[in-house]
Structure formats: structure tokens, C-alpha cells
């Protein structure tokens, strides 16, 4: 499979011949087997070990191990290092192996999928992995495309087929692919068998939207482009079958080429930890040097003379050399200040925290059946330090569901509900919605609350009828009617779907269309309109029109579009109506609704004839066709008569304003980066409370000019204004309303569009932009490209030293998700691309609140506590050797038993600290959400920084000092109760070791805030295990078996049965713990942090019993802004009039005969997609 | 076709259901803000799942563990808990300290340095003229007076100073298998014993630097009574080692010691082989000689004492060692002057907490007082500067 990798020559051009395996084999192209796994059974051990020893920590411990084997240096037995090292290696290897096993499984599953390949004149089922370049394969509806294939023909007319590319680019709308005309006739197998075209094309690359090649067949050349390609990862939709020729297979497919290795993200704690570890190494070396010098002195003063009883070997008689050896011996002994278990424990904690995120029910979305997922398990604590959030808009803040919410018809608004006192009633779920039962074809999901519109319809108000007729006629929606009355619309944009559905419910049901006709069911009567022309939408026109001939023979033009555009083209007679409608539009816009104006025009038969001729002529012109058409369209779309306006609600996701408000309180800055228009973006900004009317100023930068000077000016002036306000805010700016000056904290917002951003991101301006943006409370960037999104994130990341989080749902957010410190994908909306690139994924924006304020905060808190304690513990543990060095001739004699050194970190003290790191909570989740300010210490890095590190190592050193010198004082003269001498090394070791275990257990008890049963179990369990192992290892039995490995036999028994030893232990424990206790008590008592206060409150609450929580309410402010949005693509009109996509309507009217039972409809697909397991495993 | 249709219908219903739920949820949200508890409540959605389209809910289990709601005790540091703790510690520690101090003071201890550094010291000549090769032992005696009688059992120790029994190379220079009577280790001692592993081509038993440097001074004690006669004080030489050492850790390689140690050599510094350490008592000979065992239990610090002999209490009426004059007769075999070491003989009684050591008592009294004092100080600080107010000032 990795054949192509071994190929040293770079493929410049690809030659593929259909149905010619022998020919294609010459080139040794990759076959269709994919392999994402790293190992197999035989390579696992060497490769995995090699990888593991590339890590600095592991390599370091390997070096230590080697040092320990040298007998002159070895101050510790080899097992003290090898046991933890092996444990770590084994755990990591097991994890790698399981990961790889699942990769193998998913590879295998994908490789073993069946596909139908044309071999030797017949279709044969082959596994995917056996498909080869040049093969012709048959795909059926809803199948994944097996490789990158050239579409040859399909079941649909004109060789069309529909695909869904959600896996590739995140877009859920169907895309059309069309085969070459010459190949689209090859519909039966014999013809396909004879197909021997040769494709010469570009070599494999990762560009999803580009393909260039040529098909040579029957002495003709046919150009190929991306529109004829079906890429691996796509799904065939609404197409019964199609045939294609494999061009790229396996790892050379565009999908696989796009599976770039994502850069490994590290958290700031990680980086800090690395720095600290370096410091500790430096400290270690210092201690080693001190002790080595001590040894040199000792050897020259005492050791030289002590040779009577302790002869040095020849080379050791040299004091300096002895010092040198001692240095290494001490490096070995003192290495436990950075124990290997630190790295393992940190990973375990992060994994645990990730599981807690995965398990959180409150981040589970029932609608989409998706739970939150921590896809990266190494970033959790960073979630507690986020300062900037970069959010996408569509699909993230909004649901991308459009709902027909209000309308204005002939100067009359509909959609609001009033009660008997003529007061507006807020629409809630209890509000009775309009009964559409009169209409058998209605969409039951559609809801409308204002009954007066129905009455107007029933009264046969002409304007209202015309209004809905327009909505039913003027669009590019495709209907699908699988069974009688069961209509499904395939809309290109959700806006359009919403409008047509509204018309449908109000009795103007769009039923069917052919290239020449549109059939409506108007109030139960089938009416067929002749479709004369579609004047398609584009971004410049911002409108679309249809020209139809109604059954009465009248020709009518129906137009819908942006209000400003429509208002410019109105007949003077509509002027009065225009003003009222305009007012209504402002009202709608103020509620954050997306508006469209509707107008119509009666056309004169003759005029139309003339125009139509011009149109036909223009559409055959090659040059400037677009422009000519535009002129023609412009010509006929004049003198329109206004009908009214529609207002569509771009539904926000649940809880978005509340979440944003909450995150704001936590001092998290939220920037919205969207590809949407300025107006839409601002609207959403207002509706989710990011922009407010009470803000001092909203700066809008939307220059379209390319003049940098101008940009500079704007930016400078704005910066100047803001900074002057920032500096002397109370004097300048608010001189007028000085009454409020005390209360007002300057709040600004910045809205900037893509053009301006492109300039502002240039090196000389980016600082100004950043400073300016950081002065603002809200920043919205609209019309930005995916690349710009990443640039903005990069800018903040580079200059602000703050943790950034990017959240988005679509393929266009991938770059920003990958760039930010933390990427969050919204799952279950628009495909998987963002989720696949993300570190965390969940279904709704509002879960971000919980992810950050609860999980992030906890993770950070726990990790910091864990690290502080861990460093403390190991300093206390290890530095005892340092002090002992002064009393044992700097000979690197250990204080403890070697077994104790081996087991201390991995057995005796690992579980309590892990339990603390996993379960500790200072404040419960409700209060974490309730007091978002609790999040701030994380942003300011207060819980674990260099200062904290010094404090905890200092505490560790102090403890080690006391741990050594109190027993030293006691043991200088100590005898047993039976008078036998007792100040021997083994007793000393057992006493100090026991004291150490007790002290660190007591200390963790004091550091712990949340004592669950597990914590109790682990702490008491660890103590029990310590004593059990102690006695077991010093028992007669084990000594009898291995006398040279367990020389401590009987020490524990003799030692711990002495009262004086226990008195020493008690004294040492109290002395070690009390100072820390005093300090933390004073801190809590005199300078309580918010956390302490909330904890206090929480406890007093608990005593009082549960209280009713007062709920924070965020109200949307209303203000008048105009909005316009029409998320449309150009080109669908042409597709409709050409009739290429008409198969569905013809079939549906015939009651769908001839369709295979599993042919599926759009709605079914959509539903299936909803229920499907995340497809990430399936596509690779 | 029929099945398909119903399936589809179910999907459709489900979809609508979902939408309804969604919009309801949104409406509810607007009114009540986000209250996640709502989600925990009803599972009614499950029932609407059609038979065909049943998708296993991925909803995480609602267990206290997974939802991090494990019941927990959440102690916080308050004046109410911390201050009493200090007082309690103070109140417990001070009596213990006083008890320790008193009992330590009640212990009688006598110490005499017989190294022979000064010319005035009777052992000066022995120390000066020490030679490894001398065949005649050098004997010196020291007179001393006990001011107070020593009641009950008296323990006789030898103390060494500046003797690094805890040096790493010294500590590891032994073979526990050999000492445990292992035959193969007897004939082939561990490499750790170097350079005292073999001599003259024969393995050394017991091997290693520790055994080699066995303390071999002989101390004898005489009481000079009123008639100026020297009465030998009986010194018990058994029962000075730990039971476990004597019975578990150290074992002779065989019953017949001479035969068992055939083919081994004595340690370089020793005058006699290991099986002649105490020929009179087979239970105290060879590796299980208690003097040897005591020596082999290496000291933790360079100044240490080891139990040498026990002077048993004779009767209830007379003190074990009445006050008066004594003579300590030393057979001076052990050189320490070369490394500036010191040798001492210590006589001591013991109490319930062991030997005489004022350290613990003083430490307890000090720590107890400090805790008590801290308690008072913290109490004052707490009352004077307490800034914690209740929830009122928590910014929301």
C-alpha cells in the first residue's frame, strides 16, 4: 500500500486507462486500501518503544537507568527506576496498542466495504481495498464514494447525479455533478466494457475544489474538471445509480490527502511545567555539585583516614574523582524531584477530565442525540484559562433554521398576537397557533400565531392572495411528492424553503414544476402557470424574478429581493405603501428578523414578446452574456407594484444570549467572525446581546476602498477617540451627561468587515487593530474568509499571550479551529469537518458556558492543585537525602529503603493525589455558573505559576528538613524499651518513610476540598497499603526467599512497636503541617478570595437547606436597524429552466413507479443523517 | 413499499416531534433562562422512537459519579475549626512533652571516653602503640565514680564517634545471604563485599567491610567496694540483639561450625575466625554471635552507641550498680585515632520511652506551646481583622 511512498520519482502527470488493469499497473499507483494504523503485531514493540524513548522524560529515565548500572555510581538499585519506567512504558504501549487496534478495525471496516466493480464483462462485488485505479465501478444511492472517480454516466437524465459533500467541506446542500455528454450514454454494461478512454490528469493533491484533466477517447479530447468528479467521502444522493472510473485511489484520494496531521497542541501549563522541570534539573545539578564538593572535602579530610575500615578503591582515593562520581550518584538519588509518575499522572488526570466532559448529561443534546466529546484529551486545564472566544455565526450562534415569522401585506402587518386589551402578547409555547387543518397539504411543522392572516386569506383578499402566490411561484425550490399530499421541498437556501412553506400552509401550495410550468394548488384548486423566464438571483442584483403566464393568459412578473433594491424599482403608485412597508421593515429588522420585499408587475403581451426575443438572443451570445442579461433583467424589472414584505427569523440557538452574557461576566471576550453580511452580523450581534443600545459607541469599519491611507485614518481616529476616552474618560467624553458618569463604564463595540480587515491585518496596522479591538467589549468581523478567521485568531494568539478558543460548525471554521489554542466544533449541524478538526465538540453553543465555567475551571483548579501538591510531595520526599548527605560522608547513601523509593510515587501516594486531581471541587457546578467571576483566577494564571511553584517547593524543602532533623534529634540517642540499640539506619529509614507517608497524606487531606468516598478510600487505602507492604516486605517469609533483596527484615516490627517512634512521627507530622495550616488559615481569614466566599456561602446554604435560585434573565434590547439577508447561490434558475433536474417532479407526479424501494428522499436522508453515528470512522 | 412508507412516517413524526421539542425548549429558555435540570427530568422522548428507527440514545448515564455529584464532605478552614485544633494540639503536646522530659531526666546515664587522646588518659599508650600485628593485647583500665546508684537493669553501651557506618560503600559491603547461612553465598560471597570478599584465594566469612571492622575491644567492669577489692560485675552478653536479627536474619551455615566454615577465611582484621567468637556458647557463636549481630546493624549517624552488655538487676533491695568507685578494664584492640574517632563506654538505665534523650521532651513542650500561642494569636487576629462578610459582597 505504501508503494507510492517508496516511489522516489514524483508523479507529474497521471495516465489512467479505463478497463485496463495491466496498463495501469505499470504506474504502480496506490491501490484503494487505506491504512491509518501505525503498527502491526511484529513492528509494534520496536516502533512503539522507539517512539516512546523519543520523549524527553523517558529518555531521561533511560539515561538514569544506565547510570544506575555502573556500580561505582549506582546509589540506587536498578529497580527503583526500571519499575516505574516499565510501568509507564507498558501503560503507554497499551494505550497506543488499543488506539491502533481501533484504527486497524476501522481501516478494515472501510477496506472491506463492498463495491461493484466491472470486471471481465460483469459487475462483481469487490472489497474497497481491491478497487484499483482505472476500474469502472457502480455506485448506488446513499453509498459512500469509494475512491476519487470520474463520473461516466448515471441513472438520471443528462448524466447528472447528486452528491452530498458534508464529509469534505461541511456543506449539507446537495451538489450536482454531470458526466461528459459522450460518456453519459454508456448506460449498459456492454458499452461500459468497451469504454477504453484514457485520462491524463494532474497528480494527486489535496485541493478539493480543483481538478484538471483530459479524457482521450475515440481520437477526441474532452476537458475534465471538478464538476465531473465524485470524490471519496461524498455520498450519492437522489441518484439511483451511477458509473465512474477510478482516478485516484486509497491514500492518493483528495480526502486522504487532506487528512493532514494536526499540529500537537500544548497547554500553557504544559509549557510552564517544562520550564519548571528544567529549573528543577538545574536545581538538581546544583545540589549534586554541592554534595560532590562536600564529598571531595570529606574524602580529603576524613575518608582518607577512614580507609582502615573502609578502604577506597584505587581510583577513589582521588578526592576530586570521588566527588565526580558522587555527583552522578546524587543525580540518581535526587532524580525523584521530577518523578516519571508526574507525566503519567498528568495524562491520567486529563484523560479523566475528558471523560467527565464526555459523560456530562448537561452537555448532551437530545434533539441530535449527541453528547459532548473531548476529542483531544490533553487540553482540559486550558479550558479554565480562556480569555478570547472566536465564534462563527451561522450554525453556531444561530441554528441556521429560518422561520417565516411575520409579514407586511399591503400596509398591514401580520404575525403579532394581541390579547383582548390590544396588548402585544409574547409568543410562548403555550400560545395557540393557527389551525391549518383546512389545508390538507399543509406542513404540520409550520407554526404561525396570528389568526388574522388566515382570515384575510379566507376573505380572499386579493393582495394577500397575490402575496402568497408570489411566494409560491418566485423561487428555485424543487418539490418532491412521494405519496399524495406528502410534499417535501428541496430548497437551496433555508430562507427560500421557509417562504415557500409559508405559502404552502396559507393555501398556495407549490406542488410541481416542469421546465415550462409551475403547478400550484391554490386554496384547493390546481392551477398551472406557464413559466416564461426566471431572472435568477445574484449578489449584485440581490433579487430574483419569475415571469409566468397564468391560466387566464395574463403575463406577470413576480419579484422578491432586498428592500432597498425593490424600492428603487417601484411604480410611483406604490409610494404610499412603500413608506408604510418601510416602517414595517424597520420594525421587523429591529426584532432581528431577516426581511425581503415583494413586488409584482403585469406585463403587456407585446412588450414581453419583444423583451423575450432580446433575452433569447442575449442568452446565446458568448461574450458578455452576463452583463447583457443583467441589462435586460434590469429593463423589465421596472415599475413594480409593491406587495409587501416578509420577515424571517434566523433562529438563535438555545440560550445564546444568556451564555454570552455569562461568559462576558467571566471576563471572556467574544469575537464573532462570520462570513455573513455586515447587516446580518450586526443583527445577530444585537439579538444575542453582544451589541446593545446602551453601549457608548459601535464603531463600524466597512471601507471598501483599497486605500491604506484611508484605513489608517479611520483606525487612527477611532483609536484616538477610544484611547482618549480610556485615558481621560470622565472629563472629555461624558462631560455632557455628567450625571451618569460614575455609573458608566466605557463600553464600545467594533464591527469590521473583511475588506477592512485585510488591510488592518497588515503588519503595520495589526497592532492598532488589536489595541483597538481589545478596548472594545464586542468585536464582530463580518465577510471574513476562513483564512482571515485564522489570521485574526493568530493575531490575538501572538500578541496577547492569552488563551484563545475558536468555536464553529462548518468547514470554513476549520482553519480557525486549528489555529486557536482550543478548537470547539458544533456537532450535529453541518457535517463533520469542524468537529473532526476540533478538540472539543458538542451540539449547542450554550454548552460552551458549562465547558468553560464548570469543566474548564475544575480542570484548571484540579491540575494546579495537583501540580502544587505533587512538587511539594516530591521535594519533601527527595531532599531528605540531601540533608542526610551531610551526615553520611556525602556518600550518596539513601535514607529510605530502596523499595520505598521505588514504590513511594507509584503506589503509596499516587492514588490519593490522583483522586484529588480527578474529583476535587472547590465550588459546585451550579455556583460556578452562578458566579462567573470565579473563572477569572484561571485567566490570570493565579493558581499555578512560578511563584506558586516556589512556594510549594519551599514547603517541600521545609518538610524534608523537618522530616530529617526531628528524627535526627531523636535518634542521636535512642534505645528500645529493652535497651537494645535502636539508632540504626534501617529504623531511621522506616521512621522517616512512615512519617513522610503520613505527613503527605495529612497534607493532601488539608489541600483537598471535596472528600468523596473515593478520596477516603484512596487515602486510607494508601496508608493501609503502605503498612501492609512495609510489613510484608520486612517479613520473615519474604526474607527467607530473597535474603539479599529484603535486608530490612523485622525492622518495621521492631521500630513501629516502639512508643518513642510514634512520638517522633506525631511530632514531625504536626510540625510539618502546622505552618502551612496557619498560612492558609490566615489567607482565607484575612484575604478571602471569591472562591472562599462562595465556598462559605455554599456551606451555609447547605445547612439552611436548598434555596430557590434566582434566575438570571437576559433581555433582548430592541432597536431599529434594517436587515437584509438572502443566502442564495446563483445558477439554480438556469438549472430549472434547462429542465436538467426535473426528473423528480415527473416521477413524483406518476406516484413514483420504477423507483427502487430504497431510493430515498431528501427528508429521509436528512433524518438518517441525524441519526447516524458520527461518520468520522466510516470515511477514512 | 408499504413498510418503507411507515418507516418514513415515523421518521417524519420523530422529526416533527424533535422540532416541537426544540421550539418549546427555546420558548421555555426565554422565560426561565438556562436551567439544565430540565434536561434531566423527562425521558418521554424515548417512547416516541419508532420500532424501525430506534437509535440508541447516547445520553450519558445519570450516575453521581459520571455527573460529578458524588456525595462529599467539604470541609473549609474556618476559625471555628482551625483555632480549636491549635488549642487541642497545644493541650495534648505540652503534657506529653513534660512527661517525656521528666522521664528522660530520671534516667541515669554515665559516659566515659576511653579513646586515649590525651596523655592523661590511661589508654593513651595503648592507642598510640596500636599495631595490627601485635600478638599481646594492650590492656588499660579507667577508674570512675558513680555519684548515684543505678537502679534496675543497667545497660552498657559502647559509643563510637566520627565512625561512618552509614557510608554508602560501607553499608552495602555485606552479603545478607551469606549471613543467613546460605551455602553458595558462603563459598561465593557477593561482589558487594569487595575488597573483603576473598583473602588468600578463599572466600571470607563473614565478608565485607562491616564484618571486617567488627568492634573488638573487650570491656570489663569492676566495682571497688569499701575494702578496695575489685568485684567483677557480671555482664550478660546475650539478649542484646534484636530477636528477628538473631533468629531470622542471621543463621549459621551448619551445626558443626568448624566444619561449616571449612574452606573460608576469616576477615582480614580479625584475630580469630567467626566460629571462635564465643566458643563457650554454641548459641552465641558464628554468625549468630550477638556482638557480631549488633555490629552488623549499621548505625544511621556517624556518632552512635551500640548495646554491649546488660547488667541484670540482682535483687529488689540493692541497686544494680550502687554509687561508688568502679574500674573499667579495656582490652584495647580497636583503632579509631587514625580517623579522629572516639570510643566511649556508656552505662544507662532506661524508662518507658527508651534511653536518655531530652530532645523529644523539649521538642514536644516547644511545639505544644507554639501551637497554643498560635491559637491565641490567630484568635486575636481573627477577631480584630476579620474581613469576611457573608454573601452580601459577592459580586455577581
XYZ file of C-alpha atoms in Angstrom, chain B:
396
model
C -43.149 -0.101 -0.447
C -45.617 -0.259 2.404
C -43.011 -0.813 5.056
C -40.953 1.943 3.651
C -43.822 4.326 3.881
C -44.498 3.672 7.530
C -40.843 3.934 8.294
C -40.722 7.188 6.630
C -43.724 8.327 8.516
C -42.092 7.504 11.737
C -39.034 9.390 10.792
C -41.174 12.266 9.876
C -43.075 12.216 13.113
C -39.904 11.991 15.000
C -38.555 14.911 13.164
C -41.562 16.990 13.869
C -41.508 15.878 17.414
C -37.954 16.997 17.639
C -38.761 20.350 16.181
C -41.625 20.859 18.518
C -39.490 19.933 21.435
C -36.878 22.302 20.200
C -39.133 25.249 19.841
C -40.761 24.568 23.129
C -37.407 24.419 24.682
C -36.453 27.722 23.167
C -39.588 29.342 24.387
C -39.016 27.929 27.804
C -35.494 29.202 27.732
C -36.538 32.712 27.077
C -38.785 32.690 30.040
C -36.742 30.866 32.588
C -33.179 31.168 31.435
C -30.961 28.198 31.245
C -31.726 25.647 33.831
C -30.070 22.445 32.944
C -32.076 20.435 35.394
C -34.875 20.484 32.943
C -32.951 18.076 30.802
C -32.596 15.503 33.486
C -36.254 15.126 34.073
C -38.239 13.547 31.335
C -37.275 10.689 29.202
C -40.571 10.696 27.415
C -38.806 11.252 24.128
C -37.711 7.664 24.093
C -41.209 6.360 23.731
C -41.772 8.196 20.512
C -38.961 6.402 18.820
C -40.436 4.134 16.241
C -39.592 0.474 16.190
C -37.640 0.721 12.990
C -35.852 3.937 13.601
C -34.787 3.297 17.157
C -31.443 4.849 17.736
C -29.683 4.065 20.884
C -29.556 7.188 22.919
C -26.064 8.317 23.578
C -27.186 10.157 26.611
C -24.612 9.682 29.317
C -25.707 7.789 32.380
C -27.111 9.839 35.144
C -24.912 8.497 37.873
C -23.480 10.569 40.653
C -20.018 9.518 39.615
C -20.288 10.440 35.978
C -22.080 13.663 36.730
C -19.521 14.527 39.390
C -22.158 14.740 42.041
C -20.645 12.197 44.394
C -21.718 12.996 47.913
C -18.810 14.602 49.608
C -17.664 16.143 52.785
C -16.452 19.640 52.022
C -14.536 20.976 54.972
C -13.459 24.575 54.886
C -10.941 26.340 57.009
C -12.785 28.475 59.461
C -11.868 29.953 62.756
C -14.315 27.533 64.290
C -12.351 24.510 63.137
C -8.764 25.692 62.976
C -8.422 27.535 66.259
C -9.693 24.721 68.467
C -7.321 22.405 66.655
C -4.404 24.560 67.707
C -5.531 24.632 71.288
C -6.081 20.903 71.308
C -2.625 20.265 69.885
C -1.152 22.566 72.493
C -3.047 20.913 75.290
C -2.017 17.445 74.208
C 1.593 18.185 73.390
C 2.601 20.076 76.491
C 1.742 17.242 78.934
C 3.376 14.676 76.679
C 6.464 16.841 76.498
C 6.591 17.279 80.229
C 6.175 13.558 80.731
C 8.944 12.795 78.274
C 11.214 15.366 79.747
C 10.741 14.159 83.281
C 11.221 10.517 82.443
C 14.257 11.341 80.371
C 15.690 13.279 83.255
C 15.068 10.406 85.609
C 17.239 8.148 83.558
C 20.685 7.749 84.952
C 23.461 7.747 82.479
C 27.184 7.621 82.783
C 29.580 8.069 79.930
C 33.318 7.693 79.773
C 35.666 8.289 76.864
C 38.491 5.825 76.744
C 39.940 6.605 73.347
C 43.171 7.774 74.825
C 43.708 11.041 73.053
C 45.246 12.815 75.991
C 48.400 11.721 77.674
C 46.457 11.764 80.932
C 44.202 9.060 79.685
C 45.198 5.588 80.831
C 44.608 4.225 77.373
C 46.929 6.743 75.750
C 49.759 4.319 75.334
C 47.512 1.590 74.027
C 46.111 3.984 71.494
C 49.498 5.299 70.484
C 51.171 1.952 70.231
C 48.408 0.224 68.424
C 49.554 -2.177 65.816
C 47.543 -4.600 63.772
C 50.226 -7.221 64.135
C 50.759 -7.161 67.853
C 50.095 -10.504 69.435
C 49.770 -9.376 73.014
C 46.631 -7.409 73.701
C 47.070 -3.996 75.204
C 45.015 -3.593 78.347
C 44.214 -0.367 80.100
C 41.870 0.440 82.944
C 39.966 3.542 83.761
C 38.638 4.485 87.117
C 35.422 6.278 87.534
C 32.883 7.035 90.192
C 29.158 6.772 90.012
C 27.625 9.555 92.051
C 24.212 7.958 92.182
C 23.198 4.344 92.348
C 21.716 2.819 89.165
C 18.522 1.006 89.912
C 17.016 -1.847 87.940
C 18.671 -3.195 84.801
C 21.639 -1.236 83.605
C 22.699 -1.271 80.018
C 26.251 -0.975 78.960
C 26.951 0.567 75.580
C 29.989 1.319 73.587
C 29.825 4.515 71.640
C 31.811 5.446 68.589
C 32.079 8.895 67.113
C 33.094 10.015 63.679
C 32.666 6.474 62.534
C 30.888 6.388 59.215
C 28.934 3.196 59.458
C 26.421 4.877 57.198
C 28.738 5.441 54.310
C 27.199 4.025 51.178
C 30.084 1.796 50.287
C 30.305 0.602 53.865
C 26.599 -0.050 54.191
C 26.368 -2.212 51.143
C 29.547 -4.092 51.839
C 27.920 -7.212 53.236
C 26.213 -10.325 51.991
C 22.938 -10.999 53.711
C 22.602 -14.388 52.047
C 25.899 -15.446 53.474
C 24.933 -14.213 56.908
C 21.707 -16.113 56.573
C 23.676 -19.315 56.251
C 23.367 -19.742 52.525
C 25.941 -22.286 51.422
C 26.608 -20.915 47.989
C 26.953 -17.382 49.300
C 29.319 -18.689 51.931
C 31.629 -20.075 49.304
C 30.999 -17.334 46.786
C 30.186 -14.086 48.532
C 28.509 -11.212 46.800
C 30.574 -8.757 44.797
C 29.374 -6.038 47.139
C 31.839 -7.375 49.685
C 34.866 -6.237 47.708
C 37.597 -5.702 48.713
C 36.848 -8.000 51.631
C 35.449 -10.759 49.512
C 38.329 -13.154 49.421
C 41.676 -13.409 51.045
C 44.411 -15.805 50.065
C 42.082 -17.207 47.453
C 39.492 -18.281 49.979
C 36.170 -16.607 50.456
C 35.902 -14.538 53.550
C 33.179 -15.428 56.001
C 31.644 -13.093 57.007
C 32.637 -10.978 54.070
C 32.554 -7.244 53.606
C 33.773 -4.106 55.269
C 31.194 -4.090 58.028
C 32.119 -7.501 59.331
C 35.768 -6.762 58.811
C 35.585 -3.733 61.064
C 33.850 -5.556 63.906
C 34.285 -3.732 67.184
C 36.585 -5.948 69.174
C 37.502 -4.098 72.328
C 36.676 -6.086 75.414
C 35.186 -4.105 78.240
C 35.047 -5.376 81.769
C 33.583 -3.626 84.730
C 34.685 -3.913 88.360
C 33.161 -2.380 91.398
C 35.622 -1.220 94.018
C 33.990 -1.740 97.322
C 34.855 -0.115 100.565
C 37.709 -2.591 101.176
C 39.238 -1.587 97.896
C 38.655 -5.023 96.437
C 37.654 -5.344 92.806
C 34.405 -7.165 92.376
C 33.661 -8.282 88.901
C 30.297 -7.147 87.802
C 28.600 -9.903 85.801
C 27.874 -8.727 82.292
C 25.247 -10.577 80.338
C 26.198 -10.811 76.698
C 23.060 -12.413 75.381
C 19.811 -10.656 74.696
C 21.491 -7.608 73.291
C 20.472 -8.183 69.679
C 17.038 -7.935 68.129
C 15.106 -11.125 68.237
C 14.489 -11.040 64.477
C 18.125 -10.500 63.726
C 19.214 -13.326 65.935
C 16.592 -15.788 64.819
C 15.718 -14.832 61.272
C 18.291 -12.682 59.637
C 21.438 -14.390 60.918
C 21.927 -18.094 60.712
C 24.905 -20.324 60.782
C 25.593 -22.393 57.707
C 25.622 -25.604 59.723
C 25.541 -27.184 63.118
C 29.186 -28.010 63.270
C 30.669 -24.608 62.841
C 34.252 -25.588 62.264
C 33.204 -27.906 59.515
C 30.701 -25.492 58.105
C 33.234 -22.732 57.781
C 35.814 -25.049 56.256
C 37.216 -23.504 53.142
C 36.594 -19.955 54.176
C 38.927 -17.450 55.541
C 38.439 -15.094 58.471
C 38.070 -11.386 57.786
C 41.381 -9.625 57.372
C 41.219 -7.615 60.579
C 40.006 -10.417 62.747
C 42.246 -12.251 65.100
C 40.127 -15.385 65.212
C 37.644 -16.940 62.791
C 33.953 -16.371 63.097
C 33.304 -19.776 64.638
C 35.504 -18.874 67.562
C 33.714 -15.694 68.531
C 32.216 -17.395 71.547
C 33.344 -20.993 71.684
C 31.747 -21.450 75.076
C 28.211 -20.987 73.857
C 27.188 -22.595 70.567
C 24.077 -20.438 70.621
C 26.203 -17.324 70.518
C 28.855 -18.431 68.121
C 29.435 -17.971 64.442
C 27.082 -15.671 62.608
C 24.661 -15.623 65.475
C 27.102 -14.144 67.887
C 25.201 -11.245 69.342
C 28.107 -8.847 69.449
C 28.562 -9.513 65.778
C 24.850 -9.097 65.049
C 24.725 -5.820 66.913
C 27.673 -4.557 64.960
C 26.176 -5.636 61.685
C 23.121 -3.461 62.293
C 24.729 -0.354 60.929
C 24.141 2.946 62.618
C 22.275 5.758 60.970
C 24.614 8.523 62.025
C 28.363 8.801 62.402
C 28.087 9.116 66.161
C 26.336 6.148 67.603
C 26.184 3.775 70.523
C 25.572 0.100 70.494
C 24.492 -2.159 73.265
C 27.406 -4.092 74.627
C 26.278 -5.854 77.756
C 23.396 -5.944 80.168
C 23.877 -5.747 83.895
C 20.976 -7.609 85.355
C 19.230 -6.377 88.394
C 20.101 -8.683 91.262
C 17.534 -8.055 93.934
C 14.998 -5.511 94.907
C 16.934 -4.289 97.874
C 20.289 -3.375 96.450
C 20.749 -1.222 93.415
C 22.249 -2.885 90.399
C 25.129 -0.506 90.416
C 25.498 1.184 93.792
C 27.197 4.548 93.856
C 30.878 4.330 94.351
C 34.094 3.631 92.563
C 34.425 1.476 89.531
C 37.089 0.320 87.211
C 36.608 -0.207 83.518
C 39.161 -2.573 82.080
C 39.595 -2.325 78.380
C 41.354 -4.727 76.112
C 42.307 -2.138 73.540
C 42.060 -3.733 70.109
C 40.133 -1.237 68.079
C 41.952 1.679 66.474
C 39.966 4.839 65.930
C 42.549 7.559 66.377
C 43.682 7.400 62.773
C 40.411 8.893 61.619
C 39.910 11.028 64.687
C 37.285 8.719 66.106
C 36.288 8.404 69.705
C 35.337 5.432 71.809
C 33.106 5.670 74.816
C 31.568 3.372 77.336
C 28.091 4.282 78.481
C 26.100 2.964 81.366
C 22.459 3.772 81.319
C 19.146 2.839 82.756
C 16.028 3.081 80.630
C 12.497 4.276 81.033
C 9.217 3.578 79.288
C 10.266 5.588 76.288
C 13.791 4.278 75.917
C 17.058 5.908 76.694
C 18.007 9.314 77.942
C 17.170 11.866 75.293
C 15.822 15.238 76.347
C 15.258 16.220 72.725
C 11.797 14.755 72.352
C 10.517 16.181 75.604
C 11.775 19.646 74.851
C 10.504 19.451 71.287
C 7.057 18.438 72.457
C 6.880 21.188 75.025
C 8.065 23.756 72.478
C 5.709 22.664 69.744
C 2.791 22.460 72.141
C 3.474 25.934 73.445
C 3.874 27.366 69.983
C 0.582 25.838 68.890
C -1.174 27.216 71.888
C 0.377 30.600 71.354
C -0.515 30.491 67.654
C -4.051 29.666 68.631
C -4.222 32.758 70.779
C -2.611 34.971 68.159
C -4.874 33.687 65.431
C -7.862 34.187 67.643
C -6.898 37.800 68.181
C -6.191 38.344 64.506
C -9.430 36.704 63.590
C -11.424 38.921 65.885
C -9.628 42.084 65.058
C -9.175 41.876 61.331
C -11.894 39.540 60.233
C -12.894 40.864 56.858
C -15.013 38.004 55.768
C -18.503 39.132 55.485
C -21.271 36.960 54.306
C -22.502 36.506 50.816
C -23.649 40.089 50.557
C -20.465 41.312 48.968
C -20.086 38.555 46.454
C -20.178 40.245 43.121
C -22.451 38.525 40.761
